[in-house]
PDB file of C-alpha atoms in Angstrom:
ATOM      1  CA  MET J 321      86.647 114.881 -32.180  1.00 45.00           C
ATOM      2  CA  GLY J 322      87.584 114.774 -35.815  1.00 43.00           C
ATOM      3  CA  LEU J 323      88.828 118.384 -35.625  1.00 41.00           C
ATOM      4  CA  GLU J 324      90.809 117.576 -32.495  1.00 45.00           C
ATOM      5  CA  ASP J 325      92.386 114.591 -34.240  1.00 46.00           C
ATOM      6  CA  GLU J 326      93.169 116.731 -37.238  1.00 45.00           C
ATOM      7  CA  LYS J 327      94.622 119.406 -34.954  1.00 45.00           C
ATOM      8  CA  LYS J 328      96.777 116.822 -33.194  1.00 47.00           C
ATOM      9  CA  GLY J 329      97.732 115.367 -36.526  1.00 47.00           C
ATOM     10  CA  GLY J 330      98.587 118.837 -37.797  1.00 49.00           C
ATOM     11  CA  GLU J 331     100.681 119.581 -34.713  1.00 48.00           C
ATOM     12  CA  ALA J 332     102.508 116.268 -35.072  1.00 46.00           C
ATOM     13  CA  SER J 333     102.994 116.917 -38.753  1.00 47.00           C
ATOM     14  CA  GLY J 334     104.252 120.428 -37.966  1.00 48.00           C
ATOM     15  CA  GLU J 335     106.703 119.081 -35.377  1.00 47.00           C
ATOM     16  CA  THR J 336     107.944 116.506 -37.891  1.00 45.00           C
ATOM     17  CA  SER J 337     108.264 119.172 -40.535  1.00 47.00           C
ATOM     18  CA  ASP J 338     110.178 121.426 -38.151  1.00 50.00           C
ATOM     19  CA  ARG J 339     112.526 118.589 -37.259  1.00 45.00           C
ATOM     20  CA  GLU J 340     113.045 117.805 -40.945  1.00 44.00           C
ATOM     21  CA  ASN J 341     113.740 121.467 -41.677  1.00 46.00           C
ATOM     22  CA  ARG J 342     116.238 121.661 -38.830  1.00 43.00           C
ATOM     23  CA  LEU J 343     117.939 118.486 -40.011  1.00 37.00           C
ATOM     24  CA  SER J 344     117.959 119.793 -43.566  1.00 42.00           C
ATOM     25  CA  ARG J 345     119.566 123.038 -42.450  1.00 39.00           C
ATOM     26  CA  MET J 346     122.117 121.166 -40.350  1.00 39.00           C
ATOM     27  CA  ASN J 347     123.000 118.902 -43.283  1.00 41.00           C
ATOM     28  CA  SER J 348     123.271 121.864 -45.618  1.00 38.00           C
ATOM     29  CA  GLU J 349     125.469 123.771 -43.210  1.00 39.00           C
ATOM     30  CA  SER J 350     127.680 120.770 -42.528  1.00 37.00           C
ATOM     31  CA  SER J 351     128.084 120.075 -46.231  1.00 36.00           C
ATOM     32  CA  LEU J 352     129.146 123.658 -46.903  1.00 35.00           C
ATOM     33  CA  SER J 353     131.341 124.178 -43.865  1.00 36.00           C
ATOM     34  CA  PRO J 354     134.798 122.546 -43.879  1.00 38.00           C
ATOM     35  CA  THR J 355     135.586 120.286 -40.949  1.00 38.00           C
ATOM     36  CA  GLU J 356     138.772 118.907 -39.511  1.00 40.00           C
ATOM     37  CA  GLU J 357     137.833 115.504 -40.925  1.00 41.00           C
ATOM     38  CA  ASP J 358     137.561 117.029 -44.398  1.00 38.00           C
ATOM     39  CA  ASP J 359     141.023 118.549 -43.999  1.00 41.00           C
ATOM     40  CA  ASP J 360     142.465 115.205 -42.960  1.00 44.00           C
ATOM     41  CA  ASP J 361     140.963 113.225 -45.843  1.00 43.00           C
ATOM     42  CA  GLU J 362     143.956 113.758 -48.120  1.00 47.00           C
ATOM     43  CA  ASP J 363     146.445 112.622 -45.484  1.00 52.00           C
ATOM     44  CA  ARG J 364     144.392 109.657 -44.273  1.00 55.00           C
ATOM     45  CA  LYS J 365     145.935 106.373 -45.365  1.00 51.00           C
ATOM     46  CA  PRO J 366     143.399 104.253 -47.300  1.00 52.00           C
ATOM     47  CA  GLU J 367     142.635 100.689 -46.229  1.00 54.00           C
ATOM     48  CA  LEU J 368     144.286  98.499 -48.871  1.00 50.00           C
ATOM     49  CA  GLY J 369     144.645  94.761 -49.175  1.00 54.00           C
ATOM     50  CA  PRO J 370     147.979  92.941 -48.891  1.00 52.00           C
ATOM     51  CA  MET J 371     150.463  93.610 -51.685  1.00 55.00           C
ATOM     52  CA  ILE J 372     151.430  90.696 -53.934  1.00 55.00           C
ATOM     53  CA  ALA J 373     154.571  90.501 -56.042  1.00 55.00           C
ATOM     54  CA  LEU J 374     153.770  91.432 -59.641  1.00 53.00           C
ATOM     55  CA  LYS J 375     155.609  88.388 -60.954  1.00 49.00           C
ATOM     56  CA  GLU J 376     153.317  86.175 -58.872  1.00 55.00           C
ATOM     57  CA  GLN J 377     150.234  87.962 -60.191  1.00 55.00           C
ATOM     58  CA  LEU J 378     151.362  87.660 -63.811  1.00 56.00           C
ATOM     59  CA  GLU J 379     152.244  83.975 -63.499  1.00 59.00           C
ATOM     60  CA  LYS J 380     148.792  83.125 -62.175  1.00 58.00           C
ATOM     61  CA  ASP J 381     146.597  81.686 -64.933  1.00 58.00           C
ATOM     62  CA  LYS J 382     149.401  82.358 -67.436  1.00 61.00           C
ATOM     63  CA  ASP J 383     148.034  79.643 -69.732  1.00 61.00           C
ATOM     64  CA  ASP J 384     144.642  81.379 -69.949  1.00 58.00           C
ATOM     65  CA  GLU J 385     144.929  83.673 -72.995  1.00 62.00           C
ATOM     66  CA  SER J 386     141.777  85.658 -72.181  1.00 63.00           C
ATOM     67  CA  LEU J 387     143.019  86.435 -68.646  1.00 58.00           C
ATOM     68  CA  LYS J 388     146.452  87.283 -70.023  1.00 55.00           C
ATOM     69  CA  ARG J 389     144.953  89.792 -72.467  1.00 60.00           C
ATOM     70  CA  TRP J 390     142.755  91.245 -69.705  1.00 52.00           C
ATOM     71  CA  LYS J 391     145.783  91.764 -67.444  1.00 51.00           C
ATOM     72  CA  GLU J 392     147.692  93.438 -70.288  1.00 56.00           C
ATOM     73  CA  GLN J 393     144.770  95.802 -70.854  1.00 55.00           C
ATOM     74  CA  LEU J 394     144.645  96.546 -67.130  1.00 52.00           C
ATOM     75  CA  ILE J 395     148.339  97.149 -66.410  1.00 55.00           C
ATOM     76  CA  GLY J 396     149.920  97.343 -69.866  1.00 54.00           C
ATOM     77  CA  VAL J 397     152.708  95.232 -71.283  1.00 54.00           C
ATOM     78  CA  VAL J 398     155.197  94.657 -68.476  1.00 57.00           C
ATOM     79  CA  ASP J 399     158.929  94.220 -69.005  1.00 56.00           C
ATOM     80  CA  PHE J 400     159.755  91.057 -66.995  1.00 53.00           C
ATOM     81  CA  GLU J 401     163.380  92.166 -66.618  1.00 58.00           C
ATOM     82  CA  ASP J 402     162.119  95.025 -64.444  1.00 52.00           C
ATOM     83  CA  VAL J 403     159.887  92.806 -62.292  1.00 56.00           C
ATOM     84  CA  GLY J 404     161.223  91.510 -58.996  1.00 56.00           C
ATOM     85  CA  GLU J 405     160.203  88.863 -56.497  1.00 63.00           C
ATOM     86  CA  THR J 406     159.166  91.348 -53.796  1.00 69.00           C
ATOM     87  CA  PRO J 407     155.859  93.278 -53.775  1.00 73.00           C
ATOM     88  CA  ASP J 408     157.311  96.752 -53.211  1.00 86.00           C
ATOM     89  CA  PRO J 409     157.513  99.028 -56.249  1.00 89.00           C
ATOM     90  CA  VAL J 410     160.705 100.970 -56.902  1.00 90.00           C
ATOM     91  CA  VAL J 411     160.420 104.507 -58.278  1.00 94.00           C
ATOM     92  CA  LYS J 412     163.514 106.502 -59.160  1.00 93.00           C
ATOM     93  CA  ILE J 413     163.099 110.178 -60.030  1.00 95.00           C
ATOM     94  CA  LEU J 414     165.750 110.733 -62.700  1.00 94.00           C
ATOM     95  CA  HIS J 415     165.560 114.498 -63.128  1.00 93.00           C
ATOM     96  CA  LEU J 416     163.286 117.515 -63.190  1.00 95.00           C
ATOM     97  CA  LYS J 417     163.034 119.943 -66.084  1.00 97.00           C
ATOM     98  CA  ILE J 418     161.862 123.538 -66.311  1.00 97.00           C
ATOM     99  CA  ARG J 419     160.599 124.543 -69.736  1.00 97.00           C
ATOM    100  CA  SER J 420     159.970 128.158 -70.667  1.00 96.00           C
ATOM    101  CA  PRO J 421     159.426 129.817 -74.054  1.00 94.00           C
ATOM    102  CA  ASP J 422     161.877 132.539 -72.943  1.00 89.00           C
ATOM    103  CA  ARG J 423     164.958 130.325 -72.627  1.00 94.00           C
ATOM    104  CA  ASP J 424     166.509 126.909 -73.169  1.00 94.00           C
ATOM    105  CA  GLU J 425     165.215 124.007 -71.148  1.00 95.00           C
ATOM    106  CA  MET J 426     166.755 123.649 -67.688  1.00 96.00           C
ATOM    107  CA  VAL J 427     167.556 120.086 -66.577  1.00 96.00           C
ATOM    108  CA  LEU J 428     167.864 119.673 -62.806  1.00 94.00           C
ATOM    109  CA  THR J 429     169.717 116.474 -61.951  1.00 90.00           C
ATOM    110  CA  ILE J 430     168.787 114.837 -58.659  1.00 89.00           C
ATOM    111  CA  PRO J 431     171.914 114.456 -56.465  1.00 85.00           C
ATOM    112  CA  ASP J 432     172.634 110.927 -55.219  1.00 79.00           C
ATOM    113  CA  ASP J 433     171.989 112.015 -51.658  1.00 78.00           C
ATOM    114  CA  GLY J 434     168.876 113.966 -52.704  1.00 77.00           C
ATOM    115  CA  VAL J 435     170.314 117.256 -51.426  1.00 81.00           C
ATOM    116  CA  PRO J 436     171.238 120.036 -53.884  1.00 86.00           C
ATOM    117  CA  ASN J 437     174.058 122.406 -52.961  1.00 83.00           C
ATOM    118  CA  PRO J 438     172.757 124.198 -49.833  1.00 80.00           C
ATOM    119  CA  LYS J 439     175.111 127.153 -50.391  1.00 84.00           C
ATOM    120  CA  SER J 440     173.500 128.289 -53.635  1.00 91.00           C
ATOM    121  CA  PRO J 441     170.014 128.212 -55.236  1.00 94.00           C
ATOM    122  CA  TRP J 442     169.186 125.088 -57.223  1.00 94.00           C
ATOM    123  CA  PHE J 443     167.837 127.282 -60.029  1.00 95.00           C
ATOM    124  CA  THR J 444     166.844 130.861 -60.817  1.00 95.00           C
ATOM    125  CA  ILE J 445     163.650 131.764 -62.643  1.00 96.00           C
ATOM    126  CA  LYS J 446     162.619 135.079 -64.162  1.00 96.00           C
ATOM    127  CA  GLU J 447     159.697 136.972 -62.626  1.00 97.00           C
ATOM    128  CA  GLY J 448     156.466 137.002 -64.622  1.00 96.00           C
ATOM    129  CA  SER J 449     157.641 134.189 -66.906  1.00 96.00           C
ATOM    130  CA  LYS J 450     155.605 131.220 -68.073  1.00 96.00           C
ATOM    131  CA  TYR J 451     157.083 127.822 -67.271  1.00 97.00           C
ATOM    132  CA  THR J 452     156.253 124.131 -67.189  1.00 97.00           C
ATOM    133  CA  LEU J 453     157.641 121.460 -64.849  1.00 97.00           C
ATOM    134  CA  VAL J 454     158.505 118.069 -66.338  1.00 97.00           C
ATOM    135  CA  PHE J 455     159.285 114.945 -64.281  1.00 96.00           C
ATOM    136  CA  ASN J 456     161.210 111.971 -65.644  1.00 97.00           C
ATOM    137  CA  PHE J 457     161.115 108.795 -63.560  1.00 96.00           C
ATOM    138  CA  ARG J 458     161.498 105.044 -63.851  1.00 94.00           C
ATOM    139  CA  VAL J 459     159.346 102.328 -62.276  1.00 92.00           C
ATOM    140  CA  THR J 460     160.637  98.816 -61.575  1.00 88.00           C
ATOM    141  CA  ASN J 461     159.750  95.702 -59.558  1.00 84.00           C
ATOM    142  CA  ASN J 462     155.984  96.280 -59.178  1.00 85.00           C
ATOM    143  CA  ILE J 463     153.116  98.599 -60.063  1.00 86.00           C
ATOM    144  CA  VAL J 464     153.140 101.918 -58.216  1.00 91.00           C
ATOM    145  CA  SER J 465     149.615 103.062 -57.441  1.00 91.00           C
ATOM    146  CA  GLY J 466     148.577 106.695 -57.074  1.00 95.00           C
ATOM    147  CA  LEU J 467     151.987 108.315 -57.478  1.00 97.00           C
ATOM    148  CA  ARG J 468     151.669 111.999 -56.638  1.00 97.00           C
ATOM    149  CA  TYR J 469     153.753 115.152 -56.400  1.00 97.00           C
ATOM    150  CA  ASN J 470     153.642 117.419 -53.350  1.00 97.00           C
ATOM    151  CA  ASN J 471     155.481 120.731 -53.298  1.00 97.00           C
ATOM    152  CA  THR J 472     155.580 123.405 -50.594  1.00 97.00           C
ATOM    153  CA  VAL J 473     157.285 126.797 -50.922  1.00 97.00           C
ATOM    154  CA  TRP J 474     158.278 129.285 -48.217  1.00 97.00           C
ATOM    155  CA  LYS J 475     159.633 132.823 -48.314  1.00 96.00           C
ATOM    156  CA  THR J 476     161.261 134.245 -45.180  1.00 94.00           C
ATOM    157  CA  GLY J 477     159.710 131.400 -43.206  1.00 93.00           C
ATOM    158  CA  VAL J 478     156.133 132.011 -44.411  1.00 96.00           C
ATOM    159  CA  LYS J 479     154.395 129.400 -46.551  1.00 96.00           C
ATOM    160  CA  VAL J 480     153.439 131.050 -49.834  1.00 96.00           C
ATOM    161  CA  ASP J 481     152.459 128.100 -52.025  1.00 96.00           C
ATOM    162  CA  SER J 482     151.420 124.451 -51.763  1.00 96.00           C
ATOM    163  CA  THR J 483     150.823 122.154 -54.725  1.00 95.00           C
ATOM    164  CA  LYS J 484     149.505 118.576 -54.769  1.00 96.00           C
ATOM    165  CA  ALA J 485     149.157 116.770 -58.094  1.00 96.00           C
ATOM    166  CA  MET J 486     148.246 113.186 -58.974  1.00 96.00           C
ATOM    167  CA  LEU J 487     150.623 111.719 -61.541  1.00 96.00           C
ATOM    168  CA  GLY J 488     148.915 108.331 -61.887  1.00 95.00           C
ATOM    169  CA  THR J 489     149.492 104.595 -61.629  1.00 92.00           C
ATOM    170  CA  PHE J 490     152.448 103.072 -63.487  1.00 92.00           C
ATOM    171  CA  SER J 491     153.674  99.554 -64.243  1.00 87.00           C
ATOM    172  CA  PRO J 492     157.347  98.538 -64.507  1.00 87.00           C
ATOM    173  CA  GLN J 493     159.023  99.213 -67.835  1.00 86.00           C
ATOM    174  CA  ALA J 494     162.504  99.768 -69.216  1.00 86.00           C
ATOM    175  CA  GLU J 495     161.799 103.207 -70.634  1.00 91.00           C
ATOM    176  CA  PRO J 496     161.406 106.167 -68.236  1.00 94.00           C
ATOM    177  CA  TYR J 497     158.030 107.810 -67.824  1.00 96.00           C
ATOM    178  CA  GLN J 498     157.577 111.533 -68.361  1.00 97.00           C
ATOM    179  CA  HIS J 499     154.899 113.675 -66.737  1.00 97.00           C
ATOM    180  CA  VAL J 500     154.272 117.264 -67.833  1.00 97.00           C
ATOM    181  CA  MET J 501     152.615 119.624 -65.366  1.00 97.00           C
ATOM    182  CA  PRO J 502     150.211 122.410 -66.439  1.00 96.00           C
ATOM    183  CA  GLU J 503     151.833 125.698 -67.404  1.00 96.00           C
ATOM    184  CA  GLU J 504     152.237 128.280 -64.636  1.00 96.00           C
ATOM    185  CA  THR J 505     153.453 131.878 -64.358  1.00 96.00           C
ATOM    186  CA  THR J 506     155.927 133.091 -61.764  1.00 96.00           C
ATOM    187  CA  PRO J 507     154.855 136.065 -59.627  1.00 95.00           C
ATOM    188  CA  SER J 508     156.375 139.453 -60.387  1.00 96.00           C
ATOM    189  CA  GLY J 509     157.126 142.688 -58.581  1.00 95.00           C
ATOM    190  CA  ILE J 510     159.460 143.851 -55.864  1.00 94.00           C
ATOM    191  CA  PHE J 511     157.786 141.693 -53.214  1.00 94.00           C
ATOM    192  CA  ALA J 512     157.937 138.570 -55.387  1.00 95.00           C
ATOM    193  CA  ARG J 513     161.648 138.805 -56.141  1.00 96.00           C
ATOM    194  CA  GLY J 514     164.083 137.154 -53.773  1.00 96.00           C
ATOM    195  CA  SER J 515     165.065 133.765 -52.356  1.00 96.00           C
ATOM    196  CA  TYR J 516     162.650 130.930 -51.591  1.00 97.00           C
ATOM    197  CA  SER J 517     162.991 127.569 -49.862  1.00 96.00           C
ATOM    198  CA  ALA J 518     161.011 124.532 -51.012  1.00 96.00           C
ATOM    199  CA  ARG J 519     160.356 120.880 -50.259  1.00 95.00           C
ATOM    200  CA  THR J 520     159.324 118.454 -52.996  1.00 96.00           C
ATOM    201  CA  LYS J 521     158.037 114.931 -52.312  1.00 96.00           C
ATOM    202  CA  PHE J 522     156.919 112.047 -54.507  1.00 97.00           C
ATOM    203  CA  ILE J 523     154.670 109.597 -52.635  1.00 97.00           C
ATOM    204  CA  ASP J 524     152.155 106.864 -53.481  1.00 95.00           C
ATOM    205  CA  ASP J 525     148.789 105.654 -52.164  1.00 93.00           C
ATOM    206  CA  ASP J 526     150.556 103.859 -49.304  1.00 91.00           C
ATOM    207  CA  ASN J 527     152.235 107.148 -48.343  1.00 93.00           C
ATOM    208  CA  LYS J 528     155.583 105.594 -49.278  1.00 94.00           C
ATOM    209  CA  CYS J 529     157.997 108.405 -50.131  1.00 96.00           C
ATOM    210  CA  TYR J 530     160.303 107.829 -53.119  1.00 95.00           C
ATOM    211  CA  LEU J 531     162.007 111.208 -53.015  1.00 94.00           C
ATOM    212  CA  GLU J 532     162.033 114.105 -50.565  1.00 94.00           C
ATOM    213  CA  ILE J 533     164.231 116.974 -51.614  1.00 93.00           C
ATOM    214  CA  ASN J 534     164.787 120.304 -49.865  1.00 93.00           C
ATOM    215  CA  TYR J 535     166.280 123.149 -51.848  1.00 94.00           C
ATOM    216  CA  THR J 536     166.313 126.897 -52.469  1.00 95.00           C
ATOM    217  CA  PHE J 537     165.601 128.886 -55.634  1.00 96.00           C
ATOM    218  CA  ASP J 538     165.516 132.533 -56.646  1.00 97.00           C
ATOM    219  CA  ILE J 539     163.050 134.702 -58.553  1.00 97.00           C
ATOM    220  CA  ARG J 540     164.934 137.531 -60.272  1.00 96.00           C
ATOM    221  CA  LYS J 541     164.370 140.248 -62.869  1.00 94.00           C
ATOM    222  CA  ASN J 542     166.181 138.185 -65.490  1.00 93.00           C
ATOM    223  CA  TRP J 543     167.155 134.620 -66.212  1.00 89.00           C
ATOM    224  CA  GLN J 544     170.574 133.521 -65.050  1.00 79.00           C
TER     225      GLN J 544
END
């Protein structure tokens, strides 16, 4: 009887162990294999609380010096002239710059309508050259949370590059902000040279788009 109980106990233990092993394998496989939900995580809008005007937030407990210092540490010193009554932040992309050790800095001014001349490339960059993108922008009215840069590039209708970069969270101030991207190198060779089309967007955590710009650029043997 004792052996039978032990046998039954062993069988039950073996079944449990088998189930645990199967579950372990399933969890391991699911953690290693990408799913559609994983792909959608970046585009899924987070659940955020209601937005409050920054002026209202700053005026709360304004006589409490300790709270005032804590808020300044959290969001920085805010220029009240750039703070509005509404909760929506305002972000204006002033211009983009391309820096390369091979040439003078290129400053790309954003057209008022956000559309560069469609009849010619917005800029030309030399193949195999190192370059750095620099963004200058101004924030007013309220804090912008999770500002990020998305850029997609196509050649002859085929997507060849996609970049997503978090710029950060910024409070209103009179002086423009500047963000410098990591250095990159343009592709080279006969298949890399030619005309490209691109779309650049600046969006925040609420998926509010502050600039969407469609343009073309060229990769050539030499700078122009």
